[in-house]
Amino acid sequence: MTYRVAMDIGGTFTDVVCYDERGGAVVAAKAPSTPADLAEGVFNALGRVVADPARISFFVHGTTQGLNALLERKGARVLLLTSGGARDVYQIARGNRERMFDLRYRKPVPLVPRADIMEAAGRLDWRGEELTPLDEPAVRRAARRAREEGFDAVAVSLLFSYANPAHEIRAGQILREELGPDVLVVLSHEVAREWREYERTSSAVLEAYTGPVVRRYLAGIQDRFAGRGLGVPVHVMQSSGGLVNAGYAMRRPLQTLLSGPVGGTMGGVAAARLLGGANAICVDMGGTSFDVSLVVGGRPDISAEARIEGYPVLMPIVNLHTIGAGGGSLAYAEAGALRVGPESAGAVPGPACYGRGGTRATVTDANLVLGRVDPAWFAGGLMTLDTDAAGRAIASLAGELGMDPLRLAEGVCEVANAKMAQAIRTLTVEHGVEPREFTLVAFGGAGAMHAAFIARELGITDVVVPRFPGAFSAWGMLEADVRRDLTHPFFRPQAGVDGGEMAARLRELEGQALAALAGQGVPEDRRRVEHAVDMRYEGQDYTLTIPLRDAAEPAGPGFLAALAARYAEAHTGRYGHATPEAAVELVMLRSTGFGSFPKSVAAPEPAGRARTPAVRDVIFNGAAHRTPVLRRADLDGELAGPAIVVEETATTVIPPGCRATVDVNGFLLIKVSSL
């Protein structure tokens, strides 16, 4: 037998999904994450599904190492080398206020202090033509300082290197020659060959800041897996929703920044396909955080740039909105009111009910007190929860607020649900998207427990709980394609566009993308390339990305008129208006190579033997309801709420008035009624 395996390392649990390529069976398991040594949790989880790693034919995992380093400000010490006279570009940043009415607003503190920024003379013009040669002695002085002062990484961002990278390439050669392999050297045109100086510099700094942490982690994972017999490359999820092997990820570590959460979005893409192309809101509620993303028209909602912790980054990235709301989110009193999150109990000590020394009330404790969790079969029997400890934690907080403990427990869940519903509005309503027109796909260890309540808040009527919801992000990684994104600056007014030149540039990018896919081991018949162009009205600053049919389309008749009409349609869809008579200009060519692998979707297992469900009191809307507790494997036909459905990786709560069925894919479909 050979297996395709995917793994997602979360703050509380490490999830693994294994697909048997011969028999078609899919199994999932989880193990507690081990913050002191993440690899220990990885191997604990893997051992539950695969006895011999040598039988693994494909392995992919998501990592949050780079993101954690950024969030905790524990990244590398970076020296930044800029063009002469451009030393303060990174410090000045942009002048816009992110929060207009926040009197205490401060721009994010730069990751590189001004004292650690050096200049090297040499200049290109906007076309990329050399005006002044690169000052190579200045580059060597920067290398000497980096070596003597113990910098972990050097980022190089020179003016107009997106148009002509020659000066950056030479600077990189000198730095690598002087510093050797132990110091990471990042060149901005390799990270983001795009215009806008500050954003490109910020992207290079982010890669330099997070890169050493990611490289050490991936190298360690590869070595330890190889020592246990894994004979295939380790693949890593990118922020764009595509896969790369660990070797490439170590060269371009910034691409892995949102590696872990994006797996759930790609699972949502696969689920939407199986559901007949439904638009989906993907919600991933784990032990620490709550992530929201969208699937529109069967594709993930991806932007060409984003802001992470206030820092701009130029790279294709799934639009994710994350808040601190999970099963481990702590409930507390503040100014006489109940608050939930963003602080989390994490994996250690975890919620009070975990019995690891935690004493503060969490969302999981509240659900347990309300009867919405099976304490004897939590995570498929992996843990037995301490109901008394949860009760003491809730009672303590209830006493502090002068509330009945059961009412407080329900209040904790309601506050968490309201926060999560607002997070969904941030990604939908605030961007002109009506959430009621979407299906809510709920996953993560706690997502299915809260999904119906969140849907009610938003007026959504359809909730889907996929198979293995607690390990769905890992399942999504098995559904993703290998992906490589390439760009080429192409500043042209509409009247100055040469269709033949544009087609030639796109063919060059297509060749590079196909070669990159071949280097990733993708068979020729499984490679494809998609093309697009960034456009704007003349005088505008920001652009929209307009898809092209293929690389040859620009050379065809009537191309420019068709492209302008396509842009006007996209502008209307985004902003509600367009100016078809206005001149447009092209800014950037984009080519994306995709390499597909066989998908892991398998027929659901047949219903298990009929067990007599346990029945217990569960609190809904302040009243106790006699509620059956069923195993998901036993479900058949329609199920009326209230009901609790338990499985190995999650618990699904079906409130009174809701109905659920199991479809042909094994997905649990919940029809949510209004209150």
XYZ file of C-alpha atoms in Angstrom:
675
model
C 0.000 0.000 0.000
C 0.995 3.620 -0.567
C -0.462 6.619 1.145
C -0.932 10.311 0.449
C -0.641 12.147 3.759
C -1.335 15.741 4.778
C -0.767 17.351 8.135
C -1.815 20.639 9.740
C -0.032 21.793 12.885
C -2.351 23.963 14.969
C -1.876 25.768 18.231
C -3.768 23.085 20.173
C -3.872 19.948 17.997
C -1.874 18.494 15.126
C -4.232 17.005 12.519
C -3.395 14.357 9.944
C -5.336 12.927 6.988
C -4.250 9.782 5.155
C -5.528 8.641 1.746
C -4.974 4.999 0.757
C -4.163 5.175 -2.969
C -5.033 1.531 -3.534
C -8.211 1.098 -1.520
C -9.472 4.698 -1.652
C -10.117 4.931 2.086
C -9.539 8.239 3.859
C -8.801 8.317 7.580
C -8.073 11.218 9.907
C -6.549 11.530 13.340
C -5.155 14.138 15.673
C -2.731 14.458 18.534
C -2.011 17.325 20.930
C 0.507 19.804 19.541
C 3.842 19.913 21.330
C 5.035 23.546 21.352
C 8.452 22.672 22.778
C 9.160 20.334 19.838
C 6.525 20.454 17.094
C 7.982 17.397 15.367
C 7.018 15.253 18.362
C 3.328 16.118 17.855
C 3.739 15.501 14.122
C 5.030 11.969 14.639
C 2.457 11.242 17.354
C -0.352 12.142 14.944
C 1.236 10.351 11.995
C 1.651 7.167 14.007
C -2.124 6.962 14.417
C -2.687 6.521 10.666
C 0.555 5.219 9.094
C 2.791 2.673 10.771
C 5.648 2.920 8.254
C 6.566 6.349 6.760
C 8.371 4.529 3.938
C 4.937 3.712 2.497
C 4.072 7.397 2.061
C 4.083 8.390 -1.626
C 3.178 12.055 -1.114
C 3.480 14.198 1.993
C 2.345 17.795 2.473
C 1.968 19.941 5.524
C 1.124 23.448 6.571
C 3.311 25.432 8.900
C 2.785 28.625 10.844
C 6.439 28.974 11.831
C 6.981 32.158 9.843
C 3.682 33.691 10.916
C 4.336 32.877 14.566
C 7.781 34.474 14.352
C 6.165 37.635 12.989
C 3.283 37.691 15.470
C 5.600 37.162 18.427
C 8.335 39.411 16.975
C 10.850 36.583 17.276
C 12.212 36.742 13.746
C 15.750 37.232 12.472
C 17.925 40.295 12.902
C 17.913 41.893 9.450
C 20.297 44.317 7.735
C 18.608 46.235 4.896
C 20.635 47.471 1.911
C 19.009 50.192 -0.232
C 19.960 52.494 -3.086
C 21.781 55.690 -2.235
C 19.284 58.310 -1.050
C 16.544 55.749 -0.441
C 17.483 54.757 3.085
C 14.296 56.141 4.645
C 11.754 54.643 2.225
C 11.088 51.718 4.563
C 10.900 53.902 7.672
C 8.581 56.529 6.155
C 6.240 53.867 4.756
C 2.868 55.289 3.662
C 1.164 58.369 5.058
C -2.375 56.994 5.159
C -4.026 56.226 8.493
C -5.343 52.700 8.739
C -7.824 53.662 11.479
C -9.089 57.146 10.706
C -10.784 57.916 14.017
C -8.360 56.163 16.373
C -6.604 59.001 18.197
C -3.966 56.578 19.494
C -3.200 55.051 16.105
C 0.465 54.407 15.418
C 1.990 52.909 12.319
C 3.524 49.457 12.841
C 7.051 49.642 14.206
C 9.419 48.759 11.323
C 11.023 45.334 11.598
C 14.378 46.903 10.713
C 15.471 49.936 12.782
C 16.946 52.855 10.851
C 20.397 52.155 12.298
C 20.376 48.775 10.505
C 19.733 50.263 7.053
C 22.725 50.904 4.767
C 23.016 52.481 1.331
C 24.919 51.532 -1.812
C 25.281 54.078 -4.597
C 24.275 53.141 -8.119
C 21.128 54.002 -10.021
C 18.815 52.726 -12.728
C 16.119 54.820 -14.362
C 12.446 53.848 -14.499
C 13.046 51.853 -17.683
C 15.792 49.834 -15.984
C 18.646 51.506 -17.870
C 21.808 52.104 -15.868
C 22.611 55.700 -14.942
C 25.329 55.006 -12.344
C 27.185 51.709 -11.773
C 26.617 49.827 -8.528
C 28.998 50.810 -5.718
C 30.395 47.341 -5.049
C 32.713 48.431 -2.190
C 29.619 49.703 -0.341
C 28.030 46.274 -0.734
C 31.156 44.650 0.699
C 31.051 47.064 3.662
C 27.477 45.948 4.326
C 28.595 42.311 4.180
C 31.417 42.994 6.615
C 29.053 44.649 9.063
C 26.545 41.803 8.775
C 29.287 39.289 9.514
C 30.895 41.213 12.380
C 27.627 42.150 14.133
C 25.944 38.768 13.739
C 23.000 39.597 11.484
C 20.899 36.579 10.509
C 19.746 37.930 7.149
C 20.382 40.724 4.647
C 17.550 42.166 2.547
C 18.444 44.063 -0.637
C 15.944 46.474 -2.209
C 17.331 48.745 -4.922
C 15.412 51.303 -6.955
C 13.758 50.030 -10.155
C 15.092 46.500 -9.700
C 11.697 45.219 -10.855
C 12.509 46.674 -14.305
C 16.133 45.476 -14.349
C 17.471 43.299 -11.522
C 21.129 43.483 -12.617
C 22.287 45.611 -9.661
C 20.443 43.451 -7.136
C 21.788 40.265 -8.680
C 25.352 41.565 -8.438
C 24.794 42.732 -4.847
C 23.451 39.281 -3.991
C 26.497 37.602 -5.524
C 28.839 39.751 -3.428
C 26.873 39.216 -0.209
C 26.649 35.452 -0.634
C 30.347 35.282 -1.495
C 31.264 37.280 1.628
C 28.752 35.769 4.074
C 28.439 32.146 3.011
C 25.320 29.975 3.369
C 24.614 30.698 7.036
C 23.262 34.224 6.422
C 20.078 34.468 4.356
C 20.333 36.973 1.487
C 16.995 38.187 0.112
C 16.708 40.155 -3.151
C 13.519 42.158 -3.546
C 13.012 41.347 -7.245
C 13.022 37.624 -6.392
C 10.385 38.134 -3.706
C 8.153 40.537 -5.637
C 9.114 41.754 -9.097
C 6.555 44.512 -8.893
C 6.403 48.286 -8.774
C 5.861 50.402 -5.610
C 9.083 50.820 -3.719
C 7.885 50.652 -0.134
C 5.702 47.572 -0.652
C 8.501 45.718 -2.454
C 10.963 46.624 0.293
C 8.510 45.535 2.980
C 8.049 42.176 1.230
C 11.805 41.614 1.089
C 12.191 42.538 4.765
C 9.383 40.177 5.762
C 11.054 37.312 3.923
C 14.383 38.090 5.553
C 12.761 38.428 8.989
C 10.841 35.137 8.880
C 13.065 33.160 6.519
C 15.717 31.773 8.899
C 13.038 30.398 11.242
C 11.183 28.712 8.373
C 14.376 27.316 6.840
C 15.534 25.779 10.114
C 12.126 24.241 10.734
C 11.742 22.757 7.250
C 15.298 21.433 7.205
C 14.698 19.773 10.573
C 11.399 18.233 9.460
C 12.992 16.874 6.276
C 15.919 15.358 8.165
C 13.737 13.747 10.821
C 11.315 12.302 8.278
C 14.182 11.001 6.168
C 15.575 9.351 9.300
C 12.266 7.521 9.720
C 12.226 6.248 6.153
C 10.249 8.873 4.218
C 11.528 8.595 0.658
C 9.607 11.443 -1.024
C 9.985 15.224 -0.791
C 8.122 17.138 1.887
C 5.642 19.533 0.257
C 4.466 22.739 1.902
C 1.262 24.727 1.451
C 1.770 28.283 0.191
C -0.225 31.364 1.121
C -1.631 31.316 -2.434
C -3.321 27.953 -1.900
C -0.769 26.049 -3.970
C 1.936 23.550 -3.040
C 5.717 23.633 -3.396
C 8.368 21.241 -2.210
C 10.310 22.120 0.900
C 13.448 22.899 -1.090
C 11.708 25.748 -2.905
C 9.947 26.854 0.279
C 13.325 27.232 1.985
C 14.468 29.483 -0.875
C 11.235 31.520 -0.840
C 10.036 31.195 2.781
C 7.695 34.198 2.616
C 5.359 32.104 0.450
C 4.582 29.926 3.493
C 3.470 32.766 5.779
C -0.214 31.693 5.873
C 0.552 28.083 5.041
C -1.562 26.450 7.748
C -4.885 28.339 7.520
C -4.996 28.302 3.710
C -5.392 24.515 3.645
C -8.960 24.921 4.868
C -9.743 27.306 2.006
C -8.527 24.762 -0.526
C -10.678 22.163 1.208
C -13.550 24.602 0.765
C -12.783 24.770 -2.963
C -12.999 20.967 -3.186
C -16.185 20.916 -1.110
C -17.798 23.586 -3.301
C -16.979 21.479 -6.356
C -18.610 18.405 -4.813
C -21.637 20.487 -3.838
C -22.212 21.548 -7.433
C -20.243 24.791 -7.540
C -21.752 26.578 -4.561
C -20.194 29.820 -3.343
C -18.869 29.159 0.136
C -17.851 30.966 3.281
C -15.170 28.813 4.878
C -14.882 29.094 8.653
C -12.133 27.342 10.565
C -12.525 27.419 14.344
C -9.747 25.698 16.193
C -8.455 25.943 19.714
C -6.901 29.390 19.339
C -8.216 31.259 16.304
C -11.128 31.649 13.917
C -10.277 32.032 10.216
C -12.672 33.167 7.487
C -12.140 32.878 3.731
C -14.325 32.804 0.624
C -14.753 30.518 -2.363
C -16.376 32.381 -5.270
C -17.241 30.667 -8.531
C -15.324 27.560 -7.470
C -12.075 29.475 -6.868
C -10.435 30.741 -3.704
C -10.640 34.486 -3.158
C -7.018 35.520 -3.798
C -5.399 38.954 -3.864
C -2.079 39.931 -5.414
C -1.113 41.743 -2.212
C -2.097 41.938 1.425
C -1.256 43.514 4.757
C -0.092 41.196 7.524
C 0.280 42.710 10.978
C 0.167 46.086 9.247
C 3.063 45.301 6.884
C 2.331 45.226 3.137
C 3.393 42.137 1.226
C 3.333 41.669 -2.551
C 2.507 38.057 -3.360
C -0.603 36.067 -4.293
C -2.371 35.358 -1.035
C -5.737 33.919 -0.039
C -7.856 36.603 1.576
C -8.124 35.443 5.176
C -9.585 37.274 8.118
C -8.470 35.909 11.477
C -9.578 36.743 14.997
C -8.682 35.299 18.378
C -11.735 33.114 18.905
C -11.429 29.372 19.427
C -12.303 26.603 21.792
C -9.462 27.666 24.060
C -10.379 31.376 24.081
C -10.511 32.645 27.649
C -13.652 34.231 29.076
C -13.176 37.002 31.623
C -14.852 39.975 33.252
C -13.914 43.507 32.214
C -15.643 46.607 33.583
C -18.538 44.436 34.724
C -19.084 42.906 31.279
C -18.305 39.495 29.823
C -15.436 39.280 27.328
C -14.185 36.307 25.313
C -10.719 36.147 23.706
C -8.443 36.887 22.020
C -6.183 35.382 24.703
C -6.198 31.601 24.552
C -5.372 28.816 26.982
C -3.540 27.118 24.078
C -2.468 23.497 24.205
C -0.810 23.879 27.609
C -2.456 24.213 30.059
C -5.504 24.326 27.785
C -9.119 24.665 28.932
C -9.871 23.727 32.533
C -11.637 20.563 31.364
C -8.397 19.225 29.846
C -7.102 18.558 33.351
C -3.674 20.032 32.665
C -3.758 22.717 35.308
C -5.937 25.305 33.594
C -8.391 27.060 35.926
C -9.829 29.850 33.775
C -13.079 29.426 31.858
C -12.891 28.927 28.096
C -15.369 28.421 25.252
C -14.793 24.654 25.403
C -15.548 24.656 29.139
C -18.781 26.543 28.463
C -19.874 24.050 25.804
C -19.120 21.168 28.155
C -21.165 22.709 30.978
C -24.059 23.221 28.531
C -23.928 19.526 27.594
C -22.859 20.188 24.001
C -19.682 18.099 24.245
C -19.392 14.385 25.054
C -16.765 14.294 27.846
C -16.130 10.562 27.443
C -15.537 10.652 23.670
C -13.863 13.993 23.020
C -11.703 13.909 19.862
C -12.775 10.330 19.262
C -11.856 9.195 22.749
C -8.399 10.755 22.571
C -9.214 12.701 25.719
C -11.652 12.390 28.604
C -12.795 15.801 29.743
C -13.111 16.853 33.368
C -16.678 18.129 33.699
C -16.218 19.147 37.338
C -13.169 21.295 36.507
C -15.107 23.021 33.729
C -18.005 23.615 36.114
C -15.699 25.187 38.702
C -14.119 27.510 36.132
C -17.515 28.655 34.835
C -18.945 29.012 38.355
C -15.979 31.137 39.429
C -16.496 33.584 36.561
C -20.273 33.534 37.078
C -19.758 34.498 40.707
C -17.532 37.376 39.671
C -20.262 38.699 37.360
C -23.199 37.808 39.612
C -24.755 35.438 37.062
C -26.215 31.952 37.038
C -23.479 29.540 35.857
C -25.590 28.024 33.066
C -26.617 31.465 31.836
C -22.995 32.550 31.910
C -21.906 29.463 29.952
C -24.458 30.206 27.262
C -23.384 33.844 27.320
C -19.768 32.847 26.691
C -20.871 30.954 23.580
C -23.109 33.817 22.436
C -20.312 36.376 22.761
C -17.943 34.116 20.832
C -20.603 33.529 18.136
C -21.196 37.280 17.784
C -17.459 37.923 17.365
C -17.188 35.220 14.724
C -20.245 36.494 12.838
C -18.692 39.958 12.784
C -15.466 38.496 11.391
C -17.503 37.047 8.511
C -19.164 40.429 7.912
C -15.709 42.003 7.666
C -14.884 39.791 4.682
C -18.348 39.908 3.093
C -20.715 42.766 3.965
C -17.916 45.334 4.204
C -16.881 44.374 0.660
C -20.382 44.414 -0.815
C -20.900 40.642 -0.574
C -24.188 39.277 0.778
C -23.433 36.327 3.112
C -26.978 34.965 2.771
C -26.112 34.005 -0.810
C -23.335 31.688 0.385
C -23.158 28.256 1.973
C -21.310 28.156 5.294
C -18.658 25.401 5.278
C -17.651 24.819 8.886
C -14.593 22.935 10.036
C -11.838 22.937 12.606
C -12.158 21.181 15.925
C -14.829 23.607 17.149
C -16.301 24.988 13.906
C -19.168 22.513 13.616
C -20.098 23.156 17.251
C -20.859 26.824 16.565
C -21.734 26.854 12.852
C -25.535 26.797 13.107
C -25.528 29.630 15.656
C -23.216 31.768 13.510
C -25.369 31.084 10.446
C -28.451 32.312 12.321
C -26.659 35.550 13.181
C -26.023 36.149 9.472
C -29.265 34.850 7.978
C -27.494 31.942 6.253
C -29.736 28.909 5.758
C -27.276 26.241 4.565
C -24.423 24.861 6.650
C -22.102 22.102 5.470
C -19.979 20.081 7.867
C -17.532 18.084 5.713
C -16.029 14.759 6.595
C -13.239 14.982 9.166
C -14.024 18.616 10.036
C -11.326 18.765 12.685
C -8.726 17.755 10.104
C -10.316 19.489 7.112
C -7.398 21.878 6.575
C -5.141 18.862 6.185
C -7.651 17.257 3.793
C -7.669 20.478 1.782
C -3.912 20.234 1.335
C -4.370 16.898 -0.435
C -6.816 18.644 -2.789
C -4.460 21.512 -3.690
C -2.329 21.833 -6.816
C 1.361 22.591 -7.047
C 1.513 26.292 -7.906
C 4.150 28.744 -9.144
C 3.404 32.437 -9.694
C 5.448 34.597 -12.051
C 5.166 38.296 -12.890
C 6.653 40.676 -15.431
C 6.297 44.493 -15.345
C 4.465 45.731 -18.447
C 3.714 49.448 -18.179
C 1.862 50.411 -21.344
C -0.970 52.863 -22.107
C -3.776 51.259 -24.068
C -2.750 53.036 -27.258
C 0.842 51.852 -26.881
C 0.216 48.140 -26.413
C 1.844 45.864 -28.972
C -0.199 42.640 -28.856
C 2.606 40.602 -30.379
C 5.109 41.841 -27.791
C 2.665 41.105 -24.974
C 2.020 37.584 -26.273
C 5.773 36.961 -26.531
C 6.292 38.038 -22.914
C 3.479 35.754 -21.784
C 4.976 32.817 -23.679
C 8.281 33.442 -21.892
C 6.522 33.390 -18.532
C 4.606 30.263 -19.550
C 7.842 28.484 -20.394
C 9.320 29.447 -17.021
C 6.195 28.254 -15.198
C 6.152 24.906 -17.011
C 9.853 24.415 -16.285
C 9.248 25.193 -12.600
C 6.452 22.608 -12.472
C 8.707 20.041 -14.096
C 11.278 20.784 -11.404
C 8.611 20.061 -8.806
C 8.084 16.582 -10.281
C 4.722 17.295 -11.946
C 4.109 15.019 -14.983
C 3.801 16.862 -18.302
C 0.164 15.928 -18.828
C -0.758 17.443 -15.452
C 0.721 20.913 -16.052
C -1.210 23.997 -17.116
C -0.644 27.759 -17.077
C -3.133 30.587 -16.634
C -2.451 34.208 -17.569
C -3.760 37.583 -16.438
C -2.894 41.270 -16.638
C -3.117 44.020 -14.018
C -4.967 47.071 -15.371
C -6.182 50.468 -14.235
C -7.691 53.629 -15.634
C -5.029 56.174 -16.489
C -4.290 58.241 -13.385
C -5.402 55.558 -10.943
C -3.007 54.048 -8.425
C -4.327 50.548 -7.777
C -5.198 47.875 -10.279
C -7.589 45.021 -11.036
C -6.344 41.661 -12.322
C -8.084 40.636 -15.561
C -7.824 36.993 -16.736
C -6.694 36.169 -20.279
C -7.773 33.154 -22.315
C -4.194 32.090 -23.094
C -0.764 33.469 -23.911
C -1.638 33.941 -27.583
C -4.797 36.016 -27.017
C -3.066 39.446 -27.078
C -1.852 38.813 -30.641
C -5.401 38.237 -31.901
C -7.692 40.770 -33.609
C -9.838 43.051 -31.449
C -7.916 42.151 -28.305
C -7.558 45.642 -26.811
C -11.250 46.494 -27.181
C -12.268 43.175 -25.643
C -9.781 43.643 -22.797
C -11.057 47.163 -22.038
C -14.640 45.842 -21.943
C -13.556 43.041 -19.626
C -11.887 45.583 -17.350
C -15.007 47.789 -17.277
C -17.090 44.763 -16.276
C -14.647 43.875 -13.487
C -14.545 47.505 -12.295
C -18.350 47.563 -12.098
C -18.359 44.327 -10.156
C -15.793 45.635 -7.664
C -16.774 49.284 -7.300
C -20.308 49.466 -8.678
C -19.424 51.702 -11.629
C -17.163 51.970 -14.670
C -16.080 54.569 -17.225
C -15.894 52.651 -20.518
C -14.870 55.713 -22.509
C -11.813 56.380 -20.290
C -8.371 55.220 -21.384
C -6.863 52.255 -19.559
C -3.276 51.201 -19.051
C -1.569 47.884 -18.424
C 0.764 47.498 -15.453
C 1.780 43.878 -14.832
C 1.634 40.517 -16.577
C 0.922 37.492 -14.393
C 1.340 33.820 -15.242
C 0.473 31.037 -12.835
C 1.519 27.451 -13.357
C -0.602 24.671 -11.853
C 0.373 21.044 -11.434
C -2.410 18.692 -10.424
C -2.176 15.393 -8.592
C -4.859 12.718 -8.189
C -7.439 13.937 -5.700
C -8.115 12.131 -2.452
C -11.907 12.361 -2.523
C -13.335 8.942 -1.693
C -16.817 7.600 -1.264
C -18.082 7.895 2.299
C -18.060 4.865 4.481
C -21.392 3.071 4.782
C -23.444 3.750 7.873
C -22.228 1.803 10.869
C -24.175 -0.532 13.040
C -27.225 1.004 14.653
C -26.259 2.093 18.146
C -28.810 3.228 20.664
C -27.933 6.904 21.123
C -27.355 8.293 24.567
C -29.839 10.980 25.543
C -29.039 13.816 27.906
C -30.090 17.333 28.813
C -28.496 20.059 26.688
C -29.084 23.754 27.267
C -30.472 25.830 24.390
C -31.898 29.327 24.930
C -31.851 28.911 28.680
C -33.871 25.685 28.733
C -32.887 22.027 29.008
C -33.753 19.881 25.975
C -33.583 16.091 25.904
C -31.024 15.590 23.162
C -29.642 12.442 21.503
C -25.878 12.073 21.151
C -25.085 10.163 17.960
C -21.966 8.904 16.224
C -21.561 10.428 12.778
C -20.809 7.044 11.245
C -24.290 5.874 12.299
C -26.231 8.685 10.605
C -28.715 7.732 7.923
C -31.651 9.723 6.586
C -32.855 13.002 8.071
C -32.086 14.138 11.599
C -34.141 16.748 13.450
C -32.609 19.008 16.054
C -31.769 19.185 18.825
C -28.989 16.653 18.363
C -25.288 16.283 19.096
C -23.191 14.451 16.485
C -19.759 13.258 17.599
C -16.849 11.901 15.581
C -13.095 11.479 15.847
C -12.135 15.053 15.004
C -15.064 17.282 15.976
C -18.509 17.684 17.514
C -21.491 19.052 15.575
C -24.321 20.795 17.417
C -27.723 20.837 15.680
C -29.957 23.284 17.592
C -33.727 22.912 17.984
C -35.612 23.701 14.794
C -32.763 22.734 12.458
C -32.651 19.619 10.307
C -29.668 17.664 8.974
C -29.041 15.049 6.295
C -25.978 13.208 5.007
C -25.314 13.615 1.256
C -23.605 11.238 -1.183
C -20.184 12.711 -0.319
C -20.634 12.035 3.368
C -21.096 15.758 4.102
C -23.504 16.698 6.871
C -25.956 19.263 5.435
C -27.777 21.383 8.011
C -30.820 23.513 7.203
C -30.809 26.371 9.690
C -34.102 27.819 10.795
C -34.541 31.364 12.041
C -35.146 31.819 15.753
